[in-house]
Structure formats: structure tokens, C-alpha cells
Amino acid sequence: MKNVLVIGSTGQIGSELTMKLRKMYPEGNVVAGYIKGAEPKGILLESGPSALADVCDGEQLLGIVKEYHIDTIYNLAALLSAVAEKKPQLAWHIQIDGLMNILEIARQEGCAVFTPSSIGSFGPETPHENTPQDTIQRPRSMYGCTKVATELLSDYYFHKYGVDTRSVRFPGLISNVTLPGGGTTDYAVEIYYAAVKGEEFACPIAAGTFMDMMYMPDALKAAVDIMNADPSRLKHRNSFNIASMSFDPEILAAKIKEHIPGFRMRYEVDPVRQAIADSWPDKMDDSCAREEWDWAPSFDLESMTVDMITALRKKLL
Ligand code: AKB
């Protein structure tokens, strides 16, 4: 039994992770943390407790951890890669000053902490094909800098203080519930919305640009499974490569056309997003996650596409 605080519960991952955790544990044990302007609504609000939980306010977080006897924190507060390039100081403040607040509380109160890393933690010198678990990490984006620092700080708190920190490097995440905001991989979500609405899609990423992608149900499974994994098997902690599919915009558009033959796409490449995408892996090697905690994804491009189109037709039409 866990008492969980999800920080960033109304975001792309948080909105679905909170609901998944509330199905696993008594609903009252999973607190939906949010910031002003991004309050929970509907089922997320009604199905369990929620609390103002700004990562930049350590006292506020400590109050929630004490009040709800929290033992596990999912820290999902972040500015995604393209937005972080526009607001680098804010990205650092949220992602690193915020993380320090959480790690200190976790040290004092004995909480386990999950803070995701990303394919964004890699850079142009990283091997792009079958990117190894342990390799060169010299990202050129502010998002990437914060993700490398997140991995290092999380490992530091584990080795120095025994805080149970664990994490995965998420690929681009594709979901039909909450839209992502300001990421480099967002195109792979937006393309489905355009296709289902019958609109032409202007793709900001060039043909031939391969990136790891993952369907949200697999990402949620990873976030839960890594926190429930047997610690004696973990040789790594922060963070594990996890992978399920890799494609470029041409392959994705062709797959969508198999299901929506009239779908059309043109290119309007965004130089900021393209530069970031070019520096990221084409495809990660996730064998350590498979060996150390039995990671295995369930969805491939075909099954994800069928599920996305079915869900979006219900939602949008
Ligand atoms: C982004 O594109 O910034 C994120 C990520 C891959 O971490 N989706």
C-alpha cells in the first residue's frame, strides 16, 4: 500500500498516471498535486484528494507530505524542450530547484521519488543508433541540461542519503487524453488530432528524422513498474532507457493513411524543434530495463494507431 503525491497531476502524463494509481490504491491515498491555473477538473478532481503543490515551494510540499503521510512522490513538473529553450531560467528553476526541494523532503520524510528523464538527456555526440544505457550525455538544449542534472542529483541522493530514487528516460509520449505542451515530439500527437478532424497536418519535423516514441499506456506501466521493482535487481536507477517504437514523420503519416486514406501532410519545419530532434537518439537500447525490472512494451505503431484513432473519433467527432 502506498500514499502517493503526483506533482503535475493535470499535465500530459500526470492526468493519466493519477487515475491509474487511484485504480491501484485506495483513491484517498493518491493526492493530485497541481499549480495555480492548472487545477484538476472532472473525474480527476472528484475521484480523490488534490492539493496545491508547487515544486518551487518546499514548505507547501512538506505540508502535503506530512498531512497525507506520503511515501512516494511522482515529480512530473517540467517545461518541455521547445518551451524550455524560450524560458531557460524558468526551466532550471522548476526542474532543478524544484527537484532539490523534493529530494530534501524525501530525505527527511523517507519518501521514494520518481522524476522522469528523457531522450532529451542525450546530445549530438551520443551514439544515435541503439543508444546504450550508459553513454555520452552532452545535450545542447536547456531541457537536456536539466534532465542530465536530474539524473545526477537523483543518483546522488540515493548514494549519499539512501533516498529511493528511480527513473526512466521517456521517449516522445503519444496520448489521447491530455495534450503535451511545447515538446519536440508533440507532432506525433498533433498529427492524429489533425487526421481524425480531416485537416491537413503541417509537420514541424523534417522527413527522415527518427525519434523514439511510446504510447501512454506503456509509459504509465513503466512509471509504476520501476517504482515497484525489486531493488536488489537494480544496477541502475537514474535513469533507464525504455523504448517501444521509432519512426520518422513519413512512416507515421503512411501508417495513419492506411486507416484514414484521405489524410494529407505537408512540411513546415520549425528550426528550433528540428535542431533539438537532430541531436536526440534515433533509437535507444533498453536491454538494461528489460533485464533489471522486466520492462516490455505492449503497443507497436499499428496497435497504437488503431487505438488513437478510435479514441479520438469518440472524443472529437
Ligand atoms: C519533448 O519533446 O520535449 C518531450 C520529451 C521527449 O522529453 N516529449
XYZ file of N, CA, C and O and ligand atoms in Angstrom, residues 80-81 118-119 143 170-172 183-185 280, ligand 1:
56
model
N 8.680 21.471 -21.192
C 9.206 20.584 -22.243
C 10.251 21.320 -23.099
O 10.474 22.521 -22.960
N 10.858 20.555 -24.011
C 12.097 21.009 -24.657
C 11.996 22.325 -25.435
O 12.881 23.177 -25.307
N 14.568 11.711 -20.009
C 14.020 11.768 -21.368
C 15.102 11.450 -22.389
O 16.306 11.528 -22.078
N 14.666 11.152 -23.624
C 15.622 11.088 -24.742
C 16.354 12.426 -24.872
O 17.415 12.494 -25.461
N 16.478 21.952 -21.733
C 15.710 20.793 -21.254
C 16.658 19.623 -20.984
O 16.606 18.987 -19.928
N 12.008 8.817 -20.771
C 10.845 8.668 -21.642
C 11.176 9.078 -23.068
O 11.814 10.109 -23.295
N 10.683 8.298 -24.039
C 10.653 8.759 -25.427
C 9.564 9.826 -25.579
O 8.925 10.219 -24.596
N 9.285 10.282 -26.811
C 8.125 11.126 -27.052
C 6.871 10.336 -26.703
O 6.744 9.193 -27.115
N 6.720 20.436 -26.563
C 7.796 19.465 -26.730
C 8.198 19.327 -28.192
O 7.468 19.754 -29.090
N 9.341 18.704 -28.428
C 9.826 18.458 -29.790
C 9.064 17.312 -30.443
O 8.889 17.275 -31.650
N 8.607 16.374 -29.628
C 7.907 15.200 -30.162
C 6.388 15.404 -30.247
O 5.673 14.477 -30.619
N 18.937 14.269 -30.818
C 18.436 13.177 -29.983
C 18.645 11.819 -30.661
O 18.787 11.753 -31.878
C 9.806 16.764 -25.543
O 9.676 16.603 -26.774
O 10.314 17.769 -25.036
C 9.382 15.639 -24.640
C 10.474 14.658 -24.397
C 10.896 13.737 -25.462
O 11.016 14.600 -23.332
N 8.247 14.985 -25.195
